[in-house]
Structures are given as structure tokens and as C-alpha cells.
mmCIF file of C-alpha atoms in Angstrom:
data_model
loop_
_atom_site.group_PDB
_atom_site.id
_atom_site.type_symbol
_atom_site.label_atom_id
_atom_site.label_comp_id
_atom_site.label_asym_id
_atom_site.label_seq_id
_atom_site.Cartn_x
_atom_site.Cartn_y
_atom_site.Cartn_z
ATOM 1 C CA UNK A 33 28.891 18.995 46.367
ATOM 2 C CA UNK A 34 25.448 17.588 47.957
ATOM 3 C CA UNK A 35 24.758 21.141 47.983
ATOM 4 C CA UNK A 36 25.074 21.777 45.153
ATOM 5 C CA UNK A 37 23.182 18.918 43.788
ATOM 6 C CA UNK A 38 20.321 19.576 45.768
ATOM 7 C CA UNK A 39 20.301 22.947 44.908
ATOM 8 C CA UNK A 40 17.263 24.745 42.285
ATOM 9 C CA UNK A 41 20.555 25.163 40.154
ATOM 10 C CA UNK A 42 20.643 21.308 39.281
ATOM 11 C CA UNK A 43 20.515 20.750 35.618
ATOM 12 C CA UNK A 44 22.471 17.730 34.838
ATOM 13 C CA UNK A 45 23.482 16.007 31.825
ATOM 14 C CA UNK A 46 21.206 15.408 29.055
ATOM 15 C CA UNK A 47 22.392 14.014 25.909
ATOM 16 C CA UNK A 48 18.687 13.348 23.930
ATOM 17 C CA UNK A 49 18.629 13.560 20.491
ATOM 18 C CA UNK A 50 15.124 12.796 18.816
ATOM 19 C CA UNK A 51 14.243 11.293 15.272
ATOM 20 C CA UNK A 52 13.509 13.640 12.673
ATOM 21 C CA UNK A 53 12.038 12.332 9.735
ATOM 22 C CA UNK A 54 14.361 14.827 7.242
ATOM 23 C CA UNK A 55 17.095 14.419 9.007
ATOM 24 C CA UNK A 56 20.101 13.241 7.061
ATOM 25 C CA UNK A 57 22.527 10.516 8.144
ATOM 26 C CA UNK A 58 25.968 11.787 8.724
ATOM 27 C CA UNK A 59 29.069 9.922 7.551
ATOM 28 C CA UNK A 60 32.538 10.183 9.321
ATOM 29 C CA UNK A 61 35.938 9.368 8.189
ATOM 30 C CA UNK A 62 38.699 8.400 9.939
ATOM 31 C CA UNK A 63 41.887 10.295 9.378
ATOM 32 C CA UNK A 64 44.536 7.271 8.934
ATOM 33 C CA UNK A 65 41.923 5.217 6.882
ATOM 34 C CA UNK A 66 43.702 3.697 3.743
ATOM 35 C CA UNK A 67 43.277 5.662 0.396
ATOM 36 C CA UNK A 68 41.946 3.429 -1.756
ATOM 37 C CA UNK A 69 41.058 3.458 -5.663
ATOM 38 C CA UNK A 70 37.274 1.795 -5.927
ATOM 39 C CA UNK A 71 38.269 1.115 -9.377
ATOM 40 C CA UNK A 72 41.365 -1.024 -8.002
ATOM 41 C CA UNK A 73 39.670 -4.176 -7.958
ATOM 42 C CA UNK A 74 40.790 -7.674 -6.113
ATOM 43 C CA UNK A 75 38.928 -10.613 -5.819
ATOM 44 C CA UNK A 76 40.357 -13.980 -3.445
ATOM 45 C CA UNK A 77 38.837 -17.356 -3.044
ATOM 46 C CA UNK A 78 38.016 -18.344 1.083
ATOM 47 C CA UNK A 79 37.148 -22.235 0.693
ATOM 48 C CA UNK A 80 40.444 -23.060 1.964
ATOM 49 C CA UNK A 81 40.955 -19.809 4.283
ATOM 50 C CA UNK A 82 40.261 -19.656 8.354
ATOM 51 C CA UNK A 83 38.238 -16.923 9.874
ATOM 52 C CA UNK A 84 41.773 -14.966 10.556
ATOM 53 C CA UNK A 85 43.173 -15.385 7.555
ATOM 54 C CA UNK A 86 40.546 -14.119 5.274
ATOM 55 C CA UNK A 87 40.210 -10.934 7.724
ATOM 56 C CA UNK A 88 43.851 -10.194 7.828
ATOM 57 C CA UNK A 89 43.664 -11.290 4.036
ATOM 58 C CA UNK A 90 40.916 -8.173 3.608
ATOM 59 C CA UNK A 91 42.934 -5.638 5.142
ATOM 60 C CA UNK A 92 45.970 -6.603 3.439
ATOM 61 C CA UNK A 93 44.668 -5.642 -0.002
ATOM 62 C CA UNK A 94 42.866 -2.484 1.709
ATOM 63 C CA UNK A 95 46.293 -1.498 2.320
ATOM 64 C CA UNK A 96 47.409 -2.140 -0.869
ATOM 65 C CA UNK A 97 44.389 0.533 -2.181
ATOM 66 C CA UNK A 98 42.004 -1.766 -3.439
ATOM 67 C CA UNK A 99 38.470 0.354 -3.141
ATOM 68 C CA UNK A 100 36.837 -2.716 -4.330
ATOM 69 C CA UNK A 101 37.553 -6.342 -3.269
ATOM 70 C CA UNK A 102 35.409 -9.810 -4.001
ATOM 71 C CA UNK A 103 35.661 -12.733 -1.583
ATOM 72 C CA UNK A 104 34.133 -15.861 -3.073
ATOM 73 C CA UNK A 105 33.091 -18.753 -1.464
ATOM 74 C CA UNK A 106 33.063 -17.557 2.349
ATOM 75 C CA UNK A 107 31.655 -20.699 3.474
ATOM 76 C CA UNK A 108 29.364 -19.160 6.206
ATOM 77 C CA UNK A 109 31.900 -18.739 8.322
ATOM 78 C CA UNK A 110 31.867 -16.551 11.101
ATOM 79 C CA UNK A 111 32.828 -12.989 11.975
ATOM 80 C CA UNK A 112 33.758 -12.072 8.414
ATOM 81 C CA UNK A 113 34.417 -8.436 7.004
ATOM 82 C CA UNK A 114 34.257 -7.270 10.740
ATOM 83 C CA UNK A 115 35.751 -4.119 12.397
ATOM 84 C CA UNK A 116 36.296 -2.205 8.838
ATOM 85 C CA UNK A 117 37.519 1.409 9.338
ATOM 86 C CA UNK A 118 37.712 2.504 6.034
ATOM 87 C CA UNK A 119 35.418 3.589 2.641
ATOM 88 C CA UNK A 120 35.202 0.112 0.835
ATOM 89 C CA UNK A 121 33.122 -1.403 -1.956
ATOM 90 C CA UNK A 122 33.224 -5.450 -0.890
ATOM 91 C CA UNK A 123 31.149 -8.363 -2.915
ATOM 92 C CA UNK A 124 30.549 -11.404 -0.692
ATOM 93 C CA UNK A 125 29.906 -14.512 -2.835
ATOM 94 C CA UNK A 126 28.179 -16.820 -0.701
ATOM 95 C CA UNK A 127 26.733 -16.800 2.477
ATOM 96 C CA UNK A 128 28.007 -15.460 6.094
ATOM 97 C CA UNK A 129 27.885 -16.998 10.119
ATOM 98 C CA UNK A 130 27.163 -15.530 13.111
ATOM 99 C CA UNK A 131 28.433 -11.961 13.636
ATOM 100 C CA UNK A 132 29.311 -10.907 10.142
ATOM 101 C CA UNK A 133 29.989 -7.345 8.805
ATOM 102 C CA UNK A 134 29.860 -6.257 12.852
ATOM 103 C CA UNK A 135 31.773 -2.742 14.218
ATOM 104 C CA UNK A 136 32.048 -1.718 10.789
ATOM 105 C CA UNK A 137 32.253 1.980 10.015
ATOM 106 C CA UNK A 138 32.461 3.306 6.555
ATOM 107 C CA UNK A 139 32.104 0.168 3.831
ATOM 108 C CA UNK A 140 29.485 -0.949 1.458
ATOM 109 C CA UNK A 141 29.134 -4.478 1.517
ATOM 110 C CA UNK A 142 26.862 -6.581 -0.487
ATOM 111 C CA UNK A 143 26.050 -10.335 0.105
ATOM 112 C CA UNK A 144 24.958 -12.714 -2.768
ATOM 113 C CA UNK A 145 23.257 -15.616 0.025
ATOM 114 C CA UNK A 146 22.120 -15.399 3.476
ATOM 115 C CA UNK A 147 23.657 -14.662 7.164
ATOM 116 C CA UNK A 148 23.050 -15.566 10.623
ATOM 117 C CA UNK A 149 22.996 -14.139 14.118
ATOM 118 C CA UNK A 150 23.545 -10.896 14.725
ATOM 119 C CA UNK A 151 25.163 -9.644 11.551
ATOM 120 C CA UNK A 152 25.690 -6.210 11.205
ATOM 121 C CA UNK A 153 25.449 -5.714 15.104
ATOM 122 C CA UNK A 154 26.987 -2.106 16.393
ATOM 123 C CA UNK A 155 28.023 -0.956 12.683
ATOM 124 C CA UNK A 156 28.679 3.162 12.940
ATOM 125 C CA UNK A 157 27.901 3.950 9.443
ATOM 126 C CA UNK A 158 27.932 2.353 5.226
ATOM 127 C CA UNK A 159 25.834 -0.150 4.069
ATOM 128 C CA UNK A 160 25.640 -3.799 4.169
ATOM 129 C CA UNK A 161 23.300 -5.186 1.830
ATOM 130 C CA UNK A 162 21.911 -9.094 1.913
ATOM 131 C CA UNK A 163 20.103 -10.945 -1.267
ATOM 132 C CA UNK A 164 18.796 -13.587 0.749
ATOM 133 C CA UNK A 165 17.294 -14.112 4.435
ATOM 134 C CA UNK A 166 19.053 -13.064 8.511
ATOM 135 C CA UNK A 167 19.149 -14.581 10.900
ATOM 136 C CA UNK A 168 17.984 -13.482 14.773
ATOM 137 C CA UNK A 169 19.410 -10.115 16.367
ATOM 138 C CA UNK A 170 19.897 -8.785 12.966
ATOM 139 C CA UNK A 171 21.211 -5.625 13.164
ATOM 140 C CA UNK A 172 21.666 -5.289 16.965
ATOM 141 C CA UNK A 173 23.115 -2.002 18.723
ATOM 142 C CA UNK A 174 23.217 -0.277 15.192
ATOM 143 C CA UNK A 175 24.362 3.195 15.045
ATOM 144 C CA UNK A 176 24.314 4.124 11.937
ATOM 145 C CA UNK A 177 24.204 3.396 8.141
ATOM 146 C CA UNK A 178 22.039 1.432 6.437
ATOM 147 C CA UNK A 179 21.256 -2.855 6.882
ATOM 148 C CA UNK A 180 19.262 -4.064 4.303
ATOM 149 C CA UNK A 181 17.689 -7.699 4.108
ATOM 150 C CA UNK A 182 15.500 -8.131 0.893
ATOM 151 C CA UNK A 183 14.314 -11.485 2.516
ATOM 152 C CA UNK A 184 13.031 -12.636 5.836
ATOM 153 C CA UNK A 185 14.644 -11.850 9.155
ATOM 154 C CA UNK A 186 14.607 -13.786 12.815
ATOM 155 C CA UNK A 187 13.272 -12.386 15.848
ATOM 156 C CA UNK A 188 14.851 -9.526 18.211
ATOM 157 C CA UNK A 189 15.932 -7.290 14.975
ATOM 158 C CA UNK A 190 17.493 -4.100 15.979
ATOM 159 C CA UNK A 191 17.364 -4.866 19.217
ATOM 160 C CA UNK A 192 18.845 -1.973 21.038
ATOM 161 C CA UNK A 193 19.322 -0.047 18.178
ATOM 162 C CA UNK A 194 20.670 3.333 18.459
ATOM 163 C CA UNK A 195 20.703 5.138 15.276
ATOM 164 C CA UNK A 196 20.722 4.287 11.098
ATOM 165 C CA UNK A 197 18.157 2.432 9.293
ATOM 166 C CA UNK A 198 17.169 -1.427 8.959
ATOM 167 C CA UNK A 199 15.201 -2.480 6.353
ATOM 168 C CA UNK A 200 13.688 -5.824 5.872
ATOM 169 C CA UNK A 201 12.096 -6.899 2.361
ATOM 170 C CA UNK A 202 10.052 -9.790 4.263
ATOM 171 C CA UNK A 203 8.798 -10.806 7.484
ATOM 172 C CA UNK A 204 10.532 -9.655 10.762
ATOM 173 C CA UNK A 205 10.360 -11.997 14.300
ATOM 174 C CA UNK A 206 9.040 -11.544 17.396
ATOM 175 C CA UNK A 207 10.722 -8.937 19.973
ATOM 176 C CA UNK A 208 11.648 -7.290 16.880
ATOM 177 C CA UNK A 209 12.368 -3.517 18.069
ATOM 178 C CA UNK A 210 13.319 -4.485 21.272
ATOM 179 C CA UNK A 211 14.314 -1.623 23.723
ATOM 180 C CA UNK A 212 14.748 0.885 20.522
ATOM 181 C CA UNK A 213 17.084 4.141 21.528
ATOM 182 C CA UNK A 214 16.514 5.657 17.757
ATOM 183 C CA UNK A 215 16.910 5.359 14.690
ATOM 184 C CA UNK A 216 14.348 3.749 12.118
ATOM 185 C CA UNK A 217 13.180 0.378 10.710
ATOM 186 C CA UNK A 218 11.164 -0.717 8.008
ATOM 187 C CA UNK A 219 9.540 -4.068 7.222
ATOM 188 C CA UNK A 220 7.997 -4.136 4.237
ATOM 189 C CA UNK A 221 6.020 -7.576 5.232
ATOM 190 C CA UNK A 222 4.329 -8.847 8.477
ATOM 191 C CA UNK A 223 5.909 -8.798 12.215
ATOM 192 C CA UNK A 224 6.204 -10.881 14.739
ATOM 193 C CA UNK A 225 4.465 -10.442 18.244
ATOM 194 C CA UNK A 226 5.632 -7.727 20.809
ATOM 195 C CA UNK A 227 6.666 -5.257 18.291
ATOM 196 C CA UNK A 228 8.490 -2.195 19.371
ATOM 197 C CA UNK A 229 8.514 -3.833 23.473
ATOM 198 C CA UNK A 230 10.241 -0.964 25.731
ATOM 199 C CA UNK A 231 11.139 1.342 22.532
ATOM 200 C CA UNK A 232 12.163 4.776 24.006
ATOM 201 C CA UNK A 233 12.574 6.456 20.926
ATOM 202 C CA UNK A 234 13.065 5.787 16.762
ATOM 203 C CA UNK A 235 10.323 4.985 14.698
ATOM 204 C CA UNK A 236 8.699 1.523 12.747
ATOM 205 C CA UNK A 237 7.005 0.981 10.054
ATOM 206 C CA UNK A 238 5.453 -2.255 9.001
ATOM 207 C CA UNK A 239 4.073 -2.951 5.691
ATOM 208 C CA UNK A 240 2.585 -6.317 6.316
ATOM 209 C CA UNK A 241 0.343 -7.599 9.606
ATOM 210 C CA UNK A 242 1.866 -6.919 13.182
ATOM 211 C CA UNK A 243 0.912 -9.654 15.249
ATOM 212 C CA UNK A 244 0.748 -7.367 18.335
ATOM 213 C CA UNK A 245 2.232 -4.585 20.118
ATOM 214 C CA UNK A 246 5.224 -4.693 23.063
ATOM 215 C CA UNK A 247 4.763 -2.525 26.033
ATOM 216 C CA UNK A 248 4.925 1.445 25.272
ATOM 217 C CA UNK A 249 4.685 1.042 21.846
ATOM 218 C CA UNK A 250 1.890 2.474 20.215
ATOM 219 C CA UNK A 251 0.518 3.812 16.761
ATOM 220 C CA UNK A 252 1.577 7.202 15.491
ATOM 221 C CA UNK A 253 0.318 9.044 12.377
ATOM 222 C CA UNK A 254 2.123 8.667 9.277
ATOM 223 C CA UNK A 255 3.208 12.167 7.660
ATOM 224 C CA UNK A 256 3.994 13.083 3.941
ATOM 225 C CA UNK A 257 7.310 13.715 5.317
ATOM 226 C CA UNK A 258 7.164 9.888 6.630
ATOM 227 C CA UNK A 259 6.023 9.035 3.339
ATOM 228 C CA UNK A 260 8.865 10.817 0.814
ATOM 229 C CA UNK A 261 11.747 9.768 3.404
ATOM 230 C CA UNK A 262 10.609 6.136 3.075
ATOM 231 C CA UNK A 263 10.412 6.752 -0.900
ATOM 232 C CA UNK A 264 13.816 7.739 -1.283
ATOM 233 C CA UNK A 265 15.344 5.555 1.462
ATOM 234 C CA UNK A 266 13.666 2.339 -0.669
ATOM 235 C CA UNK A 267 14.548 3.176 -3.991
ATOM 236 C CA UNK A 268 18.429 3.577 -2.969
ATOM 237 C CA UNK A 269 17.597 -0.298 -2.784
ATOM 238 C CA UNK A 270 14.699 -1.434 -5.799
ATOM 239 C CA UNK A 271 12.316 -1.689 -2.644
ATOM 240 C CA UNK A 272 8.910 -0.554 -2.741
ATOM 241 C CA UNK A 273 5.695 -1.158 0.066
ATOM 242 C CA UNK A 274 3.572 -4.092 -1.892
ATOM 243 C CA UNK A 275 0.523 -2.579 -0.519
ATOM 244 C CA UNK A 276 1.978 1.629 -0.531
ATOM 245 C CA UNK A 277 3.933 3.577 1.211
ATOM 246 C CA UNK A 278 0.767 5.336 2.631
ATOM 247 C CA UNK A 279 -1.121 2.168 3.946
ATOM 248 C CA UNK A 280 2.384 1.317 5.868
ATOM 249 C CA UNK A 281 1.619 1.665 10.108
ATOM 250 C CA UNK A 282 3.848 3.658 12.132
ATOM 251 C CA UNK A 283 4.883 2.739 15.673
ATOM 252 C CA UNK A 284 6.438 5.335 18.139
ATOM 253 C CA UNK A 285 7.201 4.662 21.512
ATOM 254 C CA UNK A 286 4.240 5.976 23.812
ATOM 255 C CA UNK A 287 6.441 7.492 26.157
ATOM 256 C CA UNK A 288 5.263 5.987 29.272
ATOM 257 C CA UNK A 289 8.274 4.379 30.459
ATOM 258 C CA UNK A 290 10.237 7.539 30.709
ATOM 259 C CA UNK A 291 11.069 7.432 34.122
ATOM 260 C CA UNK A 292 14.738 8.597 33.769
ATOM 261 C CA UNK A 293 16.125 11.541 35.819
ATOM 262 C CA UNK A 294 18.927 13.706 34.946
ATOM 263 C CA UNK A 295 21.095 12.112 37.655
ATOM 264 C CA UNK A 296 23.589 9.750 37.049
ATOM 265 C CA UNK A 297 24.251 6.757 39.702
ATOM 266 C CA UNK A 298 27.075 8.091 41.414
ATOM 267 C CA UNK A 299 25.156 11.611 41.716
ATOM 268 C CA UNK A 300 22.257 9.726 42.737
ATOM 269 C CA UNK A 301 23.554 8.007 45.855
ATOM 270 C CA UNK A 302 25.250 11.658 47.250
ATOM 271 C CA UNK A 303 21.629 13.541 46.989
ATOM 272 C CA UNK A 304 19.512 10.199 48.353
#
């Protein structure tokens, strides 16, 4: 096998996948997902519910074929409306905890108040929607879909991201952009310091001030195909750029840091 590895025939895996700008976003469902009616509508209220209640509570009416369900009075309680498999329309009235709307794949979820710590974080594809302000890690891992803020958001957003699109209506933290795989992000007001730090691929664009720049992130030109994708994606959600669409900055990761091989660890070890 070191032969062969060492050989000029050596290709090895390579899985990259670049942003494109007109590229759509694909939406999977599963097989065994409930069918559900969106105009079979529930509503329960959560003052008096536990964490695993309400959840088990949520998938119980799923079940049942309700395509659209209202919890009231959540309480900001954590790791609500997680782990969702399934096409949904859900109304949160209230505000959420730490790890809300997380591992989701397929529902569109809308929150009347605010949420904190890493809400959204590794969600495959749908929509989750927030009136108010995030907290930190907003948005972490995501794959897909889109995570909408229309206030402020803490520091690290998308950290890690991987794919789908974040948009913040305010002000994003520091660190925001952190170690970015792809997908995009928009802020339509100022961000925090070390923008974009480590970003291998995906794209950001900041409407406001950027306080400075992480490492390997740099400026990249913006395009009229920049400019009619961020149109559409902001009007799915009454958003516009206060000071246009054209004066919003781009950052792209400079590619400087791409010091990867082909080989993976185990591969590695046989040819060194």
C-alpha cells in the first residue's frame, strides 16, 4: 500500500465544494417524516411545561399532522424545538435559552422575543427566524437553511459554519466568522473585531463598520451577481442594506492558510 501511496498515481480524496453566488440552496426530505396539513393548526401554553415535556409535547401533535403549531410562553428555556425532522410551520411566543431550534432539518420557525447561546447551531436546512436580539455562537456549525436575527447578535456568529445563510439585521461580535468552511453571512450593521479569523471558504458581507480583519481574511470585489443574490435573499425577510446593497464590503478568505494535503492521517503516517 506505501507503494502505492507514494506512487505519481496518488490522487486522494477531495471533497471541496466552493460558494457560488447563484447557487441555490437544496432542501431534503426525509422519507418517514410525518405528513402534516400546515393548515392543521395547534397552539399549547409552556409556563407550566419542563424542557422534555414541551419537546415530546411538539412531536406529539407533529404526529397528529399539525403543519402548524404555536407554543406560547416558552419561558426562555433551553433546548426548545430541537432535533426537528420534518416540514413544519412553528410560532414561538416568547423568548428561547441556550441551544434553541439546534439539529433541525426541514421547519420554519419564527420567534416573537430574543434567544441565547448558540441557537440554531448545526441546523441542515428551513428557517428560523428571530424578532428580537442572539445571543453568542449564533448559528454555529450551520449547514444549511436560513438564520435570521433582525436585531443584534453576540460574538463568534457562525462560527464554523459550513453551509446556508445567517443574516443579522444589527451589529454582529467579535470572532464573528470564525474558522468559516462555506456558506454566507450578512450583517446589515457594524462588526466586531477579527472578522472572518481563519475563514477557508464562504463569503461576508457587512453593511455597517468592521472593526478589523482576522487572519486570512481579506476584501473581495462585490459583483452584480453579489448584489441581486443579496436582493432576493433580504426581501424573503423585509430586510434591506440602510446604506445599499452596493456600498456593502465583501470578505473572502485570502487563501493563505491552505496548507491541507490530500492525505488523510492514517495515510499520512504509512507514506512519512
Amino acid at each position: 500500500m506505501a507503494e502505492e501511496l507514494t506512487g505519481g498515481a496518488l490522487i486522494g480524496r477531495n471533497q471541496q465544494i466552493f460558494f457560488n453566488a447563484e447557487a441555490g440552496d437544496n432542501r431534503f426530505v426525509y422519507p418517514d417524516s410525518a405528513e402534516v396539513d400546515f393548515s392543521n393548526k395547534a397552539a399549547f401554553d409552556a409556563s407550566d411545561m419542563d424542557t422534555t415535556k414541551i419537546n415530546k409535547k411538539l412531536r406529539a401533535l407533529i404526529s397528529d399532522g399539525h403543519g402548524h403549531i404555536t407554543i406560547k410562553n416558552p419561558g426562555a428555556k433551553h433546548s426548545l424545538a430541537v432535533g426537528i425532522l420534518n416540514r413544519l410551520q412553528l410560532e414561538i411566543d416568547g423568548s428561547l435559552g441556550y441551544f434553541g431550534c439546534g439539529l433541525n432539518d426541514g421547519p420554519t420557525v419564527r420567534i416573537s422575543g430574543r434567544v441565547g447561546w448558540s441557537c440554531a447551531e448545526n441546523m441542515m436546512s428551513g428557517v428560523v427566524e428571530i424578532a428580537k436580539n442572539a445571543g453568542s455562537t449564533f448559528g454555529a456549525a450551520l449547514r444549511g437553511g436560513d438564520l435570521v436575527c433582525h436585531g443584534d447578535v453576540g460574538g463568534r456568529t457562525g462560527i464554523c459554519m459550513k453551509g446556508g445563510t445567517i443574516i443579522v439585521g444589527g451589529r454582529t461580535g467579535a470572532f464573528s466568522g470564525f474558522m468559516m468552511q462555506r456558506g454566507r453571512m450578512i450583517v446589515l450593521g457594524d462588526a466586531g473585531g477579527n472578522l472572518g479569523d481563519t475563514m477557508y471558504d464562504g463569503i461576508i458581507y457587512v453593511g455597517g463598520k468592521i472593526d478589523n480583519l482576522g487572519v486570512d481574511a481579506v476584501e473581495g470585489e462585490m459583483t452584480d451577481a453579489d448584489c441581486a443574490w443579496l436582493r432576493r435573499k433580504l426581501s424573503l425577510y423585509g430586510m434591506d442594506a440602510p446604506n445599499g446593497i452596493e456600498n456593502m464590503t465583501k470578505i473572502v478568505s485570502g487563501k493563505q492558510l491552505w496548507n491541507y494535503d490530500n492525505l488523510e492521517p492514517t495515510e499520512k503516517k504509512i507514506v512519512l
